[in-house]
Amino acid sequence: IDALVANYPAVVRLTGEDWLREAAAIYAREAPPATPMLLEYGSDFAAFLARFAPAAELPYLPDVARLDRLWTQAHTAPSEDAVEPAAVARLAPEALASAVLHPHAAARWAWFDRGPIYSIWSRNRAIAPSEAALEWKPEGALLVRPRDAVDWLALDEGGCALLDACAEGRTLGDAAGAALAAQPDLDLRS
């Protein structure tokens, strides 16, 4: 139970530690740890929350838990060097279009079409959460650990589609097409 509480800090902030401990106890009875590595425990906790009746009043909670999980995955992913942006910028346009770039091993991303999940999550991961009003609209998130700490930022639908296509091993030209299909007004230059 302590491992789940530790692995889902944004969920704790949204529900309170007592609520999460009770939910974690029920989850632990349904899905006891399969490995002694407790950092990996709870990989399907977001799916549990989606069907957990007491969580129904917080319909965004499973997706917030999903982002907490993606943070853990980014944090524990293997370290690797990132591609130098200058090396990509030196490619001729036809070489760039046919190049295949794979996302960094510590990169995780997701698109949430049911609301401002990234904003809810990031406010509840921050030391001093924002009190500004939320605009209830779809948004995405990118979490990456290029060095020692996990960084996170908002990502639009086209950015998520581009990363999905790159992860599938598609060329940058195809990935750009997927990004524009998902978000026709996307500016690929930025």
Short mmCIF file of C-alpha atoms in Angstrom, two decimals:
data_model
loop_
_atom_site.label_atom_id
_atom_site.label_comp_id
_atom_site.label_asym_id
_atom_site.label_seq_id
_atom_site.Cartn_x
_atom_site.Cartn_y
_atom_site.Cartn_z
CA ILE A 1 0.00 0.00 0.00
CA ASP A 2 2.84 2.39 0.82
CA ALA A 3 4.32 1.75 -2.64
CA LEU A 4 1.08 2.72 -4.36
CA VAL A 5 0.77 5.88 -2.32
CA ALA A 6 4.37 6.78 -3.16
CA ASN A 7 3.92 5.99 -6.88
CA TYR A 8 0.80 8.15 -7.30
CA PRO A 9 1.51 11.55 -5.70
CA ALA A 10 -0.92 13.56 -7.87
CA VAL A 11 -3.69 11.09 -7.03
CA VAL A 12 -2.85 11.47 -3.33
CA ARG A 13 -3.11 15.24 -3.59
CA LEU A 14 -6.50 15.00 -5.34
CA THR A 15 -8.08 12.37 -3.11
CA GLY A 16 -6.23 12.63 0.19
CA GLU A 17 -3.95 9.97 1.59
CA ASP A 18 -6.65 8.19 3.60
CA TRP A 19 -8.88 7.74 0.53
CA LEU A 20 -5.98 6.45 -1.56
CA ARG A 21 -4.85 4.05 1.18
CA GLU A 22 -8.35 2.54 1.30
CA ALA A 23 -8.47 2.24 -2.50
CA ALA A 24 -4.93 0.79 -2.51
CA ALA A 25 -5.92 -1.85 0.05
CA ILE A 26 -8.78 -3.01 -2.19
CA TYR A 27 -6.49 -2.96 -5.22
CA ALA A 28 -3.81 -4.93 -3.34
CA ARG A 29 -6.31 -7.68 -2.56
CA GLU A 30 -7.28 -7.87 -6.26
CA ALA A 31 -3.74 -7.54 -7.64
CA PRO A 32 -0.99 -8.42 -5.17
CA PRO A 33 2.59 -7.53 -6.21
CA ALA A 34 3.97 -10.00 -8.75
CA THR A 35 7.57 -8.86 -8.32
CA PRO A 36 9.63 -7.64 -5.37
CA MET A 37 10.35 -4.37 -7.24
CA LEU A 38 7.70 -2.18 -5.63
CA LEU A 39 8.49 0.72 -7.96
CA GLU A 40 6.81 -1.36 -10.67
CA TYR A 41 3.78 -2.18 -8.54
CA GLY A 42 0.50 -0.69 -9.66
CA SER A 43 1.11 -0.61 -13.39
CA ASP A 44 -2.63 -1.16 -13.94
CA PHE A 45 -3.83 1.02 -11.07
CA ALA A 46 -5.30 3.59 -13.48
CA ALA A 47 -7.50 0.87 -15.00
CA PHE A 48 -8.56 -0.15 -11.49
CA LEU A 49 -9.55 3.45 -10.70
CA ALA A 50 -11.60 3.61 -13.92
CA ARG A 51 -13.86 0.80 -12.63
CA PHE A 52 -13.66 1.70 -8.92
CA ALA A 53 -17.11 3.08 -7.99
CA PRO A 54 -15.88 5.52 -5.29
CA ALA A 55 -13.68 7.22 -7.93
CA ALA A 56 -16.63 7.88 -10.26
CA GLU A 57 -17.12 11.39 -8.89
CA LEU A 58 -13.61 12.23 -10.14
CA PRO A 59 -13.82 11.06 -13.79
CA TYR A 60 -10.36 12.48 -14.54
CA LEU A 61 -8.67 10.47 -11.76
CA PRO A 62 -7.74 7.38 -13.85
CA ASP A 63 -5.99 9.58 -16.42
CA VAL A 64 -4.18 11.51 -13.68
CA ALA A 65 -3.01 8.13 -12.33
CA ARG A 66 -1.88 7.23 -15.84
CA LEU A 67 0.33 10.34 -15.91
CA ASP A 68 1.73 9.51 -12.47
CA ARG A 69 2.63 6.08 -13.91
CA LEU A 70 4.20 7.61 -17.03
CA TRP A 71 6.32 9.82 -14.74
CA THR A 72 7.61 6.70 -12.95
CA GLN A 73 8.37 5.02 -16.28
CA ALA A 74 10.25 8.09 -17.53
CA HIS A 75 12.15 8.30 -14.24
CA THR A 76 13.27 4.66 -14.33
CA ALA A 77 13.87 4.30 -18.08
CA PRO A 78 17.37 3.52 -19.32
CA SER A 79 19.63 6.51 -19.87
CA GLU A 80 20.70 7.29 -23.40
CA ASP A 81 22.12 10.22 -25.31
CA ALA A 82 19.65 12.41 -27.12
CA VAL A 83 20.01 13.29 -30.80
CA GLU A 84 21.70 16.63 -31.26
CA PRO A 85 19.18 19.09 -32.76
CA ALA A 86 21.98 20.64 -34.86
CA ALA A 87 22.62 17.26 -36.52
CA VAL A 88 18.97 17.01 -37.54
CA ALA A 89 18.93 20.65 -38.70
CA ARG A 90 21.88 19.96 -41.05
CA LEU A 91 19.93 17.33 -42.98
CA ALA A 92 18.82 18.26 -46.49
CA PRO A 93 14.99 18.45 -46.83
CA GLU A 94 14.70 15.13 -48.72
CA ALA A 95 17.00 13.39 -46.20
CA LEU A 96 15.00 14.88 -43.34
CA ALA A 97 11.71 13.61 -44.78
CA SER A 98 13.08 10.07 -45.13
CA ALA A 99 14.90 10.03 -41.78
CA VAL A 100 13.59 7.81 -38.99
CA LEU A 101 13.95 9.22 -35.49
CA HIS A 102 12.93 7.23 -32.45
CA PRO A 103 11.73 8.91 -29.25
CA HIS A 104 14.19 9.02 -26.36
CA ALA A 105 14.05 5.91 -24.15
CA ALA A 106 12.82 8.03 -21.24
CA ALA A 107 10.11 9.84 -23.24
CA ARG A 108 6.48 9.17 -22.41
CA TRP A 109 3.48 11.00 -23.85
CA ALA A 110 -0.27 10.76 -23.97
CA TRP A 111 -3.24 12.58 -25.49
CA PHE A 112 -6.32 13.05 -23.31
CA ASP A 113 -9.40 13.97 -25.30
CA ARG A 114 -11.73 14.08 -22.29
CA GLY A 115 -10.35 17.15 -20.58
CA PRO A 116 -7.40 19.08 -19.18
CA ILE A 117 -5.75 16.04 -17.62
CA TYR A 118 -2.22 17.41 -18.03
CA SER A 119 -3.18 20.66 -16.30
CA ILE A 120 -4.87 18.82 -13.43
CA TRP A 121 -1.91 16.46 -13.08
CA SER A 122 0.83 19.08 -13.33
CA ARG A 123 -0.89 21.34 -10.81
CA ASN A 124 -1.03 18.43 -8.38
CA ARG A 125 2.61 17.46 -8.95
CA ALA A 126 3.86 21.01 -8.45
CA ILE A 127 5.08 22.18 -5.07
CA ALA A 128 2.73 25.17 -5.18
CA PRO A 129 -0.29 24.25 -7.32
CA SER A 130 -1.96 26.93 -9.42
CA GLU A 131 -5.34 28.30 -8.42
CA ALA A 132 -6.12 29.65 -11.92
CA ALA A 133 -9.32 28.45 -13.56
CA LEU A 134 -9.00 25.41 -15.81
CA GLU A 135 -10.09 25.57 -19.41
CA TRP A 136 -11.94 22.28 -19.93
CA LYS A 137 -10.46 21.10 -23.23
CA PRO A 138 -8.45 18.13 -24.49
CA GLU A 139 -4.69 18.28 -24.00
CA GLY A 140 -1.63 16.10 -24.07
CA ALA A 141 1.50 15.65 -22.04
CA LEU A 142 5.14 14.86 -22.70
CA LEU A 143 7.34 13.55 -19.89
CA VAL A 144 11.03 13.02 -20.56
CA ARG A 145 14.21 12.56 -18.57
CA PRO A 146 17.03 13.82 -20.77
CA ARG A 147 19.37 14.08 -17.78
CA ASP A 148 18.79 13.56 -14.06
CA ALA A 149 15.23 14.83 -13.59
CA VAL A 150 11.91 14.18 -15.30
CA ASP A 151 10.69 17.24 -17.18
CA TRP A 152 7.09 17.62 -18.27
CA LEU A 153 5.25 19.91 -20.62
CA ALA A 154 1.92 20.27 -22.37
CA LEU A 155 1.73 18.69 -25.81
CA ASP A 156 -0.85 19.34 -28.49
CA GLU A 157 -2.62 16.62 -30.43
CA GLY A 158 -0.33 16.95 -33.43
CA GLY A 159 2.74 16.56 -31.23
CA CYS A 160 1.32 13.36 -29.74
CA ALA A 161 0.54 12.03 -33.23
CA LEU A 162 4.06 12.86 -34.41
CA LEU A 163 5.61 11.01 -31.46
CA ASP A 164 3.26 8.04 -31.97
CA ALA A 165 4.37 7.81 -35.62
CA CYS A 166 8.06 8.10 -34.71
CA ALA A 167 7.64 5.37 -32.08
CA GLU A 168 6.15 3.15 -34.81
CA GLY A 169 9.35 3.62 -36.85
CA ARG A 170 7.78 5.78 -39.54
CA THR A 171 9.81 8.38 -41.46
CA LEU A 172 9.71 12.01 -40.40
CA GLY A 173 7.74 12.79 -43.56
CA ASP A 174 5.09 10.23 -42.60
CA ALA A 175 5.17 11.40 -38.98
CA ALA A 176 4.63 15.00 -40.11
CA GLY A 177 1.68 13.84 -42.20
CA ALA A 178 0.20 12.04 -39.19
CA ALA A 179 0.67 15.15 -37.07
CA LEU A 180 -1.07 17.35 -39.65
CA ALA A 181 -3.91 14.85 -40.03
CA ALA A 182 -4.49 14.98 -36.27
CA GLN A 183 -4.14 18.75 -36.09
CA PRO A 184 -4.40 20.55 -39.46
CA ASP A 185 -3.41 23.96 -38.02
CA LEU A 186 -0.18 22.59 -36.49
CA ASP A 187 2.95 24.66 -37.21
CA LEU A 188 5.65 22.04 -37.83
CA ARG A 189 8.38 24.69 -37.75
CA SER A 190 8.07 25.29 -34.02
#
